[in-house]
JSON list of C-alpha atoms in Angstrom, two decimals:
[
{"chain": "A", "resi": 1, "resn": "UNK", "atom": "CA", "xyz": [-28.50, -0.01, 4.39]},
{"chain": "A", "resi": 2, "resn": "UNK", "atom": "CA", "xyz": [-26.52, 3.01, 4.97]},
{"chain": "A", "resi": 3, "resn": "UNK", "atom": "CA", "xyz": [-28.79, 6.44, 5.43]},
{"chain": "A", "resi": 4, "resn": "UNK", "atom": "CA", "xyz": [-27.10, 9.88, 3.98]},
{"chain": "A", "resi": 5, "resn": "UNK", "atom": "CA", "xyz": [-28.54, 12.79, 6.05]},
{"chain": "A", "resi": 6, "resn": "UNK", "atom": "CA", "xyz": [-28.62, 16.27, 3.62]},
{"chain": "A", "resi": 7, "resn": "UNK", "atom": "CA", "xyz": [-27.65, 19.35, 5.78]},
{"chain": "A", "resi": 8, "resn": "UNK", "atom": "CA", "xyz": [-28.73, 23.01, 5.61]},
{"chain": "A", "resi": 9, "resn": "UNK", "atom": "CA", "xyz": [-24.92, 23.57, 3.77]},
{"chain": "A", "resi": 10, "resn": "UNK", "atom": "CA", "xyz": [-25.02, 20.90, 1.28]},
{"chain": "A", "resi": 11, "resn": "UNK", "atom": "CA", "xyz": [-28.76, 21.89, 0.55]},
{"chain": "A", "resi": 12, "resn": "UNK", "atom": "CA", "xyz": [-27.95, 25.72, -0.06]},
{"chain": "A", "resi": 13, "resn": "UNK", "atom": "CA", "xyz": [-25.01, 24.84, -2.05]},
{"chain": "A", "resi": 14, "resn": "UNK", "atom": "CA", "xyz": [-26.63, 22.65, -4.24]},
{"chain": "A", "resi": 15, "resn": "UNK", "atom": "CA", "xyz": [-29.33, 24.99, -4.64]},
{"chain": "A", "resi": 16, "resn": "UNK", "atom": "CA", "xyz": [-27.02, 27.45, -5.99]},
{"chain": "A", "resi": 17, "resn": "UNK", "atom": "CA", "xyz": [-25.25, 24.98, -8.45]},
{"chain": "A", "resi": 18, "resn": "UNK", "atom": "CA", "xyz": [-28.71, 24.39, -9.62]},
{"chain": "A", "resi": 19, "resn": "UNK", "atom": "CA", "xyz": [-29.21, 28.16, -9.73]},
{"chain": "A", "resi": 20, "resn": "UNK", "atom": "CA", "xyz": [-26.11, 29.22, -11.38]},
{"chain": "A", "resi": 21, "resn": "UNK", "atom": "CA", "xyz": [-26.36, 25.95, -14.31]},
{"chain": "A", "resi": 22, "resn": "UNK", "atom": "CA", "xyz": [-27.70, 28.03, -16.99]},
{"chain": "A", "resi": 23, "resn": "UNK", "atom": "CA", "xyz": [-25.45, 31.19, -16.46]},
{"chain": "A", "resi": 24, "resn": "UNK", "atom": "CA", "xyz": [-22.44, 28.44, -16.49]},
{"chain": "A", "resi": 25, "resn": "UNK", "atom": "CA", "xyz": [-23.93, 26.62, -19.81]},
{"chain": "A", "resi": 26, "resn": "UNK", "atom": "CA", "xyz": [-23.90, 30.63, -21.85]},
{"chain": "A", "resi": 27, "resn": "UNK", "atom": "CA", "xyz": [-20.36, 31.07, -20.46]},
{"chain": "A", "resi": 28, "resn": "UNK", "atom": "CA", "xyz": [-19.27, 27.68, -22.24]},
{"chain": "A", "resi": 29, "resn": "UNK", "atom": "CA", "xyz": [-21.32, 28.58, -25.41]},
{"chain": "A", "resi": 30, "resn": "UNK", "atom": "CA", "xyz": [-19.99, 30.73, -28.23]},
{"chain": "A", "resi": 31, "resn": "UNK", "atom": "CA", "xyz": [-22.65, 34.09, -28.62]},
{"chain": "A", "resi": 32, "resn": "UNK", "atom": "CA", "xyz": [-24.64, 34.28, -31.22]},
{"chain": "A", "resi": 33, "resn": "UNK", "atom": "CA", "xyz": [-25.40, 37.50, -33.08]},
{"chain": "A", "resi": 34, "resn": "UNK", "atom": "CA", "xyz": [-28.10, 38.07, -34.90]},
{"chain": "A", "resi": 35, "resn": "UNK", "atom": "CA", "xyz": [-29.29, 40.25, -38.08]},
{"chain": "A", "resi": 36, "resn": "UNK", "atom": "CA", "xyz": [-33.01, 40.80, -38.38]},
{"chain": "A", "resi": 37, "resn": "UNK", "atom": "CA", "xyz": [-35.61, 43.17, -40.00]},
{"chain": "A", "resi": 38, "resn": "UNK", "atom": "CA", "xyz": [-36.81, 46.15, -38.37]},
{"chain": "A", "resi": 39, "resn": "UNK", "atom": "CA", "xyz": [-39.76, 45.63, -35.76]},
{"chain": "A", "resi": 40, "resn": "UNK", "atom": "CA", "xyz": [-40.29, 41.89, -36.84]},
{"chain": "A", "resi": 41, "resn": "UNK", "atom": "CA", "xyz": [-41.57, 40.38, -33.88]},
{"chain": "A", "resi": 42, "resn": "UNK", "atom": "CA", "xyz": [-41.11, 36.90, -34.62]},
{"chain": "A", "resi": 43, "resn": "UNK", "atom": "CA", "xyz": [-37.11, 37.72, -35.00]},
{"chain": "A", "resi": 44, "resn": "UNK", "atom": "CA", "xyz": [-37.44, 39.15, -31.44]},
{"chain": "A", "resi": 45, "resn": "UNK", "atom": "CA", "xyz": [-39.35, 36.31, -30.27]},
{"chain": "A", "resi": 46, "resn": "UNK", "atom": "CA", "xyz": [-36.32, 34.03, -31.85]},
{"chain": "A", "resi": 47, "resn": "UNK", "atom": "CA", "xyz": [-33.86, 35.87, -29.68]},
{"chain": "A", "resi": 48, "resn": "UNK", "atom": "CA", "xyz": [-35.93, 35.70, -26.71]},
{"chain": "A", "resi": 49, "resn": "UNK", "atom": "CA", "xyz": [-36.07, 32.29, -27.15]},
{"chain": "A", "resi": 50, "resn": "UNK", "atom": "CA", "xyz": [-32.40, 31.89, -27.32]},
{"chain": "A", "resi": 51, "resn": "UNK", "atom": "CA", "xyz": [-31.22, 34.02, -24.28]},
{"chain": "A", "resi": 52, "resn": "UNK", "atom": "CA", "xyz": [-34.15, 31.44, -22.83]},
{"chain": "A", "resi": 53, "resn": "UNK", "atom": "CA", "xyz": [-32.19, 28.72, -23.61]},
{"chain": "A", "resi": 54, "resn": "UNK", "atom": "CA", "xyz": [-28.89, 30.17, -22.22]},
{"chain": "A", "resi": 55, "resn": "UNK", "atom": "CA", "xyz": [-27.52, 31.85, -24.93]},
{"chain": "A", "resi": 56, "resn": "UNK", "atom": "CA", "xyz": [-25.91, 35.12, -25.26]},
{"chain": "A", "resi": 57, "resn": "UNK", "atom": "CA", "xyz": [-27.19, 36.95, -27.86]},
{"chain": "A", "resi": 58, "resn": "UNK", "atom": "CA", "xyz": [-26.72, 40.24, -29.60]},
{"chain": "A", "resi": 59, "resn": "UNK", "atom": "CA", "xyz": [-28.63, 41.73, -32.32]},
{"chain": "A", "resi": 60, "resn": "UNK", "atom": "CA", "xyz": [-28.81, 44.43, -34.78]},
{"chain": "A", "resi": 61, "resn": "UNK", "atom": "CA", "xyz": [-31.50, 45.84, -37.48]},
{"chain": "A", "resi": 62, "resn": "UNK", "atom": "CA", "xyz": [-30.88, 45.69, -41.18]},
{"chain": "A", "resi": 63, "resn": "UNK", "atom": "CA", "xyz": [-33.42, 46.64, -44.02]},
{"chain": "A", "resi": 64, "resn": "UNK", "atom": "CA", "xyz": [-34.21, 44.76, -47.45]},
{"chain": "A", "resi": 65, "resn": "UNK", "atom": "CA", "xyz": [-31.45, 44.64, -49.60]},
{"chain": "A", "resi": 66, "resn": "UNK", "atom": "CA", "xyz": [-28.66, 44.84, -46.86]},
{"chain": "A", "resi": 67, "resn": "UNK", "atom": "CA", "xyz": [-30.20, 41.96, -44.88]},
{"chain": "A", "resi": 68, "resn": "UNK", "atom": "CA", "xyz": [-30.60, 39.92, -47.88]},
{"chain": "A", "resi": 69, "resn": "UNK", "atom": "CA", "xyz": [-26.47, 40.91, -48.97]},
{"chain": "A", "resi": 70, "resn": "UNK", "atom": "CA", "xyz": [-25.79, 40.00, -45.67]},
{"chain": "A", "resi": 71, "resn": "UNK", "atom": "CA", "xyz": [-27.73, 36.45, -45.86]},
{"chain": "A", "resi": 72, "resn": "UNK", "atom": "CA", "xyz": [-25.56, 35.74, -49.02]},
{"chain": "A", "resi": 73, "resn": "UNK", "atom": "CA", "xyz": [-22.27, 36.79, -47.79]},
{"chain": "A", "resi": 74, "resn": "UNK", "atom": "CA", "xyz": [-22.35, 33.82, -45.12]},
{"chain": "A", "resi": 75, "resn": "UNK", "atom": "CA", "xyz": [-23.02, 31.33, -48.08]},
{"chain": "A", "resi": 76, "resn": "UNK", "atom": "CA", "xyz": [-27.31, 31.29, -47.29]},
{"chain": "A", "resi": 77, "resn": "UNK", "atom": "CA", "xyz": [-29.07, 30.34, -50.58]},
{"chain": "A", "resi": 78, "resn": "UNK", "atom": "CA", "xyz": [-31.75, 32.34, -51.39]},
{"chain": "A", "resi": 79, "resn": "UNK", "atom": "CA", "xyz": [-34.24, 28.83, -51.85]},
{"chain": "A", "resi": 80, "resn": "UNK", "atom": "CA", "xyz": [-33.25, 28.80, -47.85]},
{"chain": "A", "resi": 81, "resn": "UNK", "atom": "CA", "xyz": [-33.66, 32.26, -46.61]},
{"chain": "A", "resi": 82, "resn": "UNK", "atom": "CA", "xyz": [-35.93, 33.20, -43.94]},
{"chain": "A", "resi": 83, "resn": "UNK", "atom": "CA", "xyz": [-36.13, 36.76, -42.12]},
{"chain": "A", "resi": 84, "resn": "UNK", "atom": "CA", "xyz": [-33.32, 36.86, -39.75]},
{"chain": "A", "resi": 85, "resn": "UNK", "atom": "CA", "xyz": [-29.82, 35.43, -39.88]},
{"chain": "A", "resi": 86, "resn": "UNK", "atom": "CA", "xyz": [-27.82, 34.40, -36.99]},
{"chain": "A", "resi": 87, "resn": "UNK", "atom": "CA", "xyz": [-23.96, 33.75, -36.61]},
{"chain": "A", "resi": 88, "resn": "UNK", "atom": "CA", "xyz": [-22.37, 31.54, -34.11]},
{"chain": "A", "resi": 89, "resn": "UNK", "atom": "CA", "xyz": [-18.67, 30.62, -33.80]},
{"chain": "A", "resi": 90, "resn": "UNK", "atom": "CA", "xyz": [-18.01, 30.51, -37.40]},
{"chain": "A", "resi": 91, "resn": "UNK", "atom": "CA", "xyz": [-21.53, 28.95, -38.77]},
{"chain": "A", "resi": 92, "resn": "UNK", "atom": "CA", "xyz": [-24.67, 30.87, -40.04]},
{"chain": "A", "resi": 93, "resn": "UNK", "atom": "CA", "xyz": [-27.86, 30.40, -38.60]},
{"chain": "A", "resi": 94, "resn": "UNK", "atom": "CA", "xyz": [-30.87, 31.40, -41.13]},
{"chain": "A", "resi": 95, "resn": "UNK", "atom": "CA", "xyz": [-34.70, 31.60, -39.77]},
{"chain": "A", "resi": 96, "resn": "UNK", "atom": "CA", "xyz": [-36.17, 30.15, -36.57]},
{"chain": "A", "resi": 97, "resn": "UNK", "atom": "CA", "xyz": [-33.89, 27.41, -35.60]},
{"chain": "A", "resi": 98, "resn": "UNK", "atom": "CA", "xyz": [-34.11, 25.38, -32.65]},
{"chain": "A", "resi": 99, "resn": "UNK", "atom": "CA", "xyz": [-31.23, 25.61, -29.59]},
{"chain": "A", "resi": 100, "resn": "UNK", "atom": "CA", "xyz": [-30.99, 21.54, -29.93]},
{"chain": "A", "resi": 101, "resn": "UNK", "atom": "CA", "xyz": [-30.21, 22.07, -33.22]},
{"chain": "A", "resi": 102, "resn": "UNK", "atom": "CA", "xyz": [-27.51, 24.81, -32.65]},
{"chain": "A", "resi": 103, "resn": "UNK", "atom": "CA", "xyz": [-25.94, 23.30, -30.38]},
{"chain": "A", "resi": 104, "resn": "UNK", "atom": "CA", "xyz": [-26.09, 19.69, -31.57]},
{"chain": "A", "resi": 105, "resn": "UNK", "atom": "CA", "xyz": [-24.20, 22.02, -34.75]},
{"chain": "A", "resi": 106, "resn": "UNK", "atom": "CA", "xyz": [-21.60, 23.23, -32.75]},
{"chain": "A", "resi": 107, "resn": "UNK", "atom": "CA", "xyz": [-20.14, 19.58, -31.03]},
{"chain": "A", "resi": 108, "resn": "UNK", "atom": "CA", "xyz": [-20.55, 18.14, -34.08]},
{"chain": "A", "resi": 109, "resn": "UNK", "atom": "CA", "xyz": [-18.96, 20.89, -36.15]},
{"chain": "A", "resi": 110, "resn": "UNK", "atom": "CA", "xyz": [-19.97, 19.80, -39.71]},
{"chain": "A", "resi": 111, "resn": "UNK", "atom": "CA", "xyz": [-17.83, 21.25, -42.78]},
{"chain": "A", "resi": 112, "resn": "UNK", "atom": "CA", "xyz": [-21.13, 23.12, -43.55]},
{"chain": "A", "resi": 113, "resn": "UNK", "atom": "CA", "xyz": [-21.74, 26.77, -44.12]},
{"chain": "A", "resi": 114, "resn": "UNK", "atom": "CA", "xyz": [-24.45, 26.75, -40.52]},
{"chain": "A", "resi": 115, "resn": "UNK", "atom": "CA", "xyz": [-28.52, 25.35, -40.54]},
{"chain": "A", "resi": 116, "resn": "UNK", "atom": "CA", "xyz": [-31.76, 27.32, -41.74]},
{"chain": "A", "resi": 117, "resn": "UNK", "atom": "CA", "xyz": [-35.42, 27.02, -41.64]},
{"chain": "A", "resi": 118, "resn": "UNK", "atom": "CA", "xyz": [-36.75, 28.24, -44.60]},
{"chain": "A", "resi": 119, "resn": "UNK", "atom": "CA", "xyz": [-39.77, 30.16, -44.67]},
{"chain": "A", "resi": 120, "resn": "UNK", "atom": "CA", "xyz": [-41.44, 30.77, -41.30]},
{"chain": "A", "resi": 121, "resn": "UNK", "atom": "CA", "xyz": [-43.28, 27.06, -40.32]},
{"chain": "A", "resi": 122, "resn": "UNK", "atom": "CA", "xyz": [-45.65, 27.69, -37.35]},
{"chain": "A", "resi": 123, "resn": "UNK", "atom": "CA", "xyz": [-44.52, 26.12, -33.85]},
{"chain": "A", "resi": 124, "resn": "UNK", "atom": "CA", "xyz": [-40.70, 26.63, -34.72]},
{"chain": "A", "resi": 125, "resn": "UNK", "atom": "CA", "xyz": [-39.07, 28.70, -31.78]},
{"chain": "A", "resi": 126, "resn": "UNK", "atom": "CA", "xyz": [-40.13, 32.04, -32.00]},
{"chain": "A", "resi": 127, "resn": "UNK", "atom": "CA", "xyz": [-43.40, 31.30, -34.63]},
{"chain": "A", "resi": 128, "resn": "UNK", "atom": "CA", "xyz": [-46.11, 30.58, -32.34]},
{"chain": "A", "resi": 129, "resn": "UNK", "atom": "CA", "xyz": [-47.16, 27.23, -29.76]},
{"chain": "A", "resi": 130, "resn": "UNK", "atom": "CA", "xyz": [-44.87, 24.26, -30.21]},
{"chain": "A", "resi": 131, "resn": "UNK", "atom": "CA", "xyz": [-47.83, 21.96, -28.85]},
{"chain": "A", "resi": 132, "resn": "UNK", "atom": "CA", "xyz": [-49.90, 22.92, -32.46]},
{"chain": "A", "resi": 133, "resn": "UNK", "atom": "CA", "xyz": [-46.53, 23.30, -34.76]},
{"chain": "A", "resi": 134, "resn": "UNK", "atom": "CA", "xyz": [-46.28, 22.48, -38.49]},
{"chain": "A", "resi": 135, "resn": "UNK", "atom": "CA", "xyz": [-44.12, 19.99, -39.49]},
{"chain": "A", "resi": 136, "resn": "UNK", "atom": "CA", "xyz": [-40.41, 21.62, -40.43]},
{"chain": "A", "resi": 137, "resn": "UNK", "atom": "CA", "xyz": [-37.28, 20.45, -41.39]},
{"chain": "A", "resi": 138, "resn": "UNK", "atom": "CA", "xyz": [-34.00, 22.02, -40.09]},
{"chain": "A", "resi": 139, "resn": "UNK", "atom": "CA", "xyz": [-31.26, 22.15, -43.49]},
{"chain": "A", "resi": 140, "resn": "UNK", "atom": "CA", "xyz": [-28.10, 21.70, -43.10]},
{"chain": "A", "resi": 141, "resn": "UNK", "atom": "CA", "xyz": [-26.80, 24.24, -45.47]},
{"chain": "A", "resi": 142, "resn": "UNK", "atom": "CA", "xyz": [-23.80, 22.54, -47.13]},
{"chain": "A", "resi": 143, "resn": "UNK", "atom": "CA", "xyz": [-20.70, 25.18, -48.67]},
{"chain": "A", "resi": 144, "resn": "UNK", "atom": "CA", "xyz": [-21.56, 23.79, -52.18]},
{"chain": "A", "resi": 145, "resn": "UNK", "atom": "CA", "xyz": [-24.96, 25.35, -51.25]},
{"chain": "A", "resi": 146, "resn": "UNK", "atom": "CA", "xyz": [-26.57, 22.27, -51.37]},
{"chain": "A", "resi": 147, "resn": "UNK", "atom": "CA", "xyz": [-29.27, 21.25, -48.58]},
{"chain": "A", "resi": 148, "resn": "UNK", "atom": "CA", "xyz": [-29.94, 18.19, -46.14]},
{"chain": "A", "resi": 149, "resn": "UNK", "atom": "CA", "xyz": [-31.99, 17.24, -43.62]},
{"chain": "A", "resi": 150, "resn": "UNK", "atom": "CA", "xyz": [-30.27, 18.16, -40.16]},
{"chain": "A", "resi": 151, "resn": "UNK", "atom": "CA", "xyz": [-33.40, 17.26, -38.54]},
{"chain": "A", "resi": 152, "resn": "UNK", "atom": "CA", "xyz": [-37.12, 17.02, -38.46]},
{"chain": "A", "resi": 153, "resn": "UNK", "atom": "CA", "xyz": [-39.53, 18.32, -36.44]},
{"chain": "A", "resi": 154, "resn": "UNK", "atom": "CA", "xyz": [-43.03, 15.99, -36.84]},
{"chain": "A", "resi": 155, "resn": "UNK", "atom": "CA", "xyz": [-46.40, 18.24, -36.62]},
{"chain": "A", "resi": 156, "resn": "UNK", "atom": "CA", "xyz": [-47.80, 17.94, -32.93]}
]
């Protein structure tokens, strides 16, 4: 049985690729922008929770009937609105939906208008502990505006 000895060299450059993987995985990834209310902190907590996950993300404030235009101008129906509204590479992104999800959205690349969450379920990224989380469903918002089940999230 052969034995393969790990030097300092191969150990500190491995390190680094290790290191460097999620900077490398937001370079690769379109950014995501985001539209949200005014000091709602579960829309901050959403974009925390993306840049967590790798993503670059910018965001902006908008106020009642501007946020909701804006919601409606990338094809959201109002039955699926939620209180922020993300864009990625061409798709809309409505309430507190998952990085899995987004991504699984974006290598598949659906002829869809984007995903939402209606509503604010607790446990979704950015809506409290994922450990005690409400059962949710992430849509997959259709350009007829029709709605299907992208996936589910069971209650934990």
């Amino acid at each position: 049985m052969k034995r393969y000895l790990i030097g300092r060299r191969e150990l500190m450059l491995a390190s680094a690729a290790v290191a460097l993987a999620p900077a490398a995985r937001a370079e690769e990834e379109p950014p995501i922008h985001v539209v949200k209310g005014r000091g709602c902190e579960c829309c901050e907590a959403w974009v925390d929770y993306l840049r967590e996950q790798g993503f670059k993300v910018t965001d902006e404030v908008s106020m009642g009937t501007l946020l909701i235009r804006f919601k409606m101008d990338q094809g959201i129906p109002a039955k699926a609105f939620s209180c922020h509204t993300g864009t990625v590479d061409g798709y809309a992104l409505e309430g507190h939906v998952p990085a899995a999800d987004i991504r699984r959205l974006l290598n598949e690349r659906p002829d869809a208008v984007g995903l939402a969450v209606p509503g604010m379920p607790y446990g979704s990224p950015g809506m409290g502990s994922e450990d005690s989380r409400d059962a949710y469903d992430v849509l997959l918002v259709r350009r007829d505006g029709s709605l299907e089940i992208f996936t589910s999230y069971q209650a934990a």
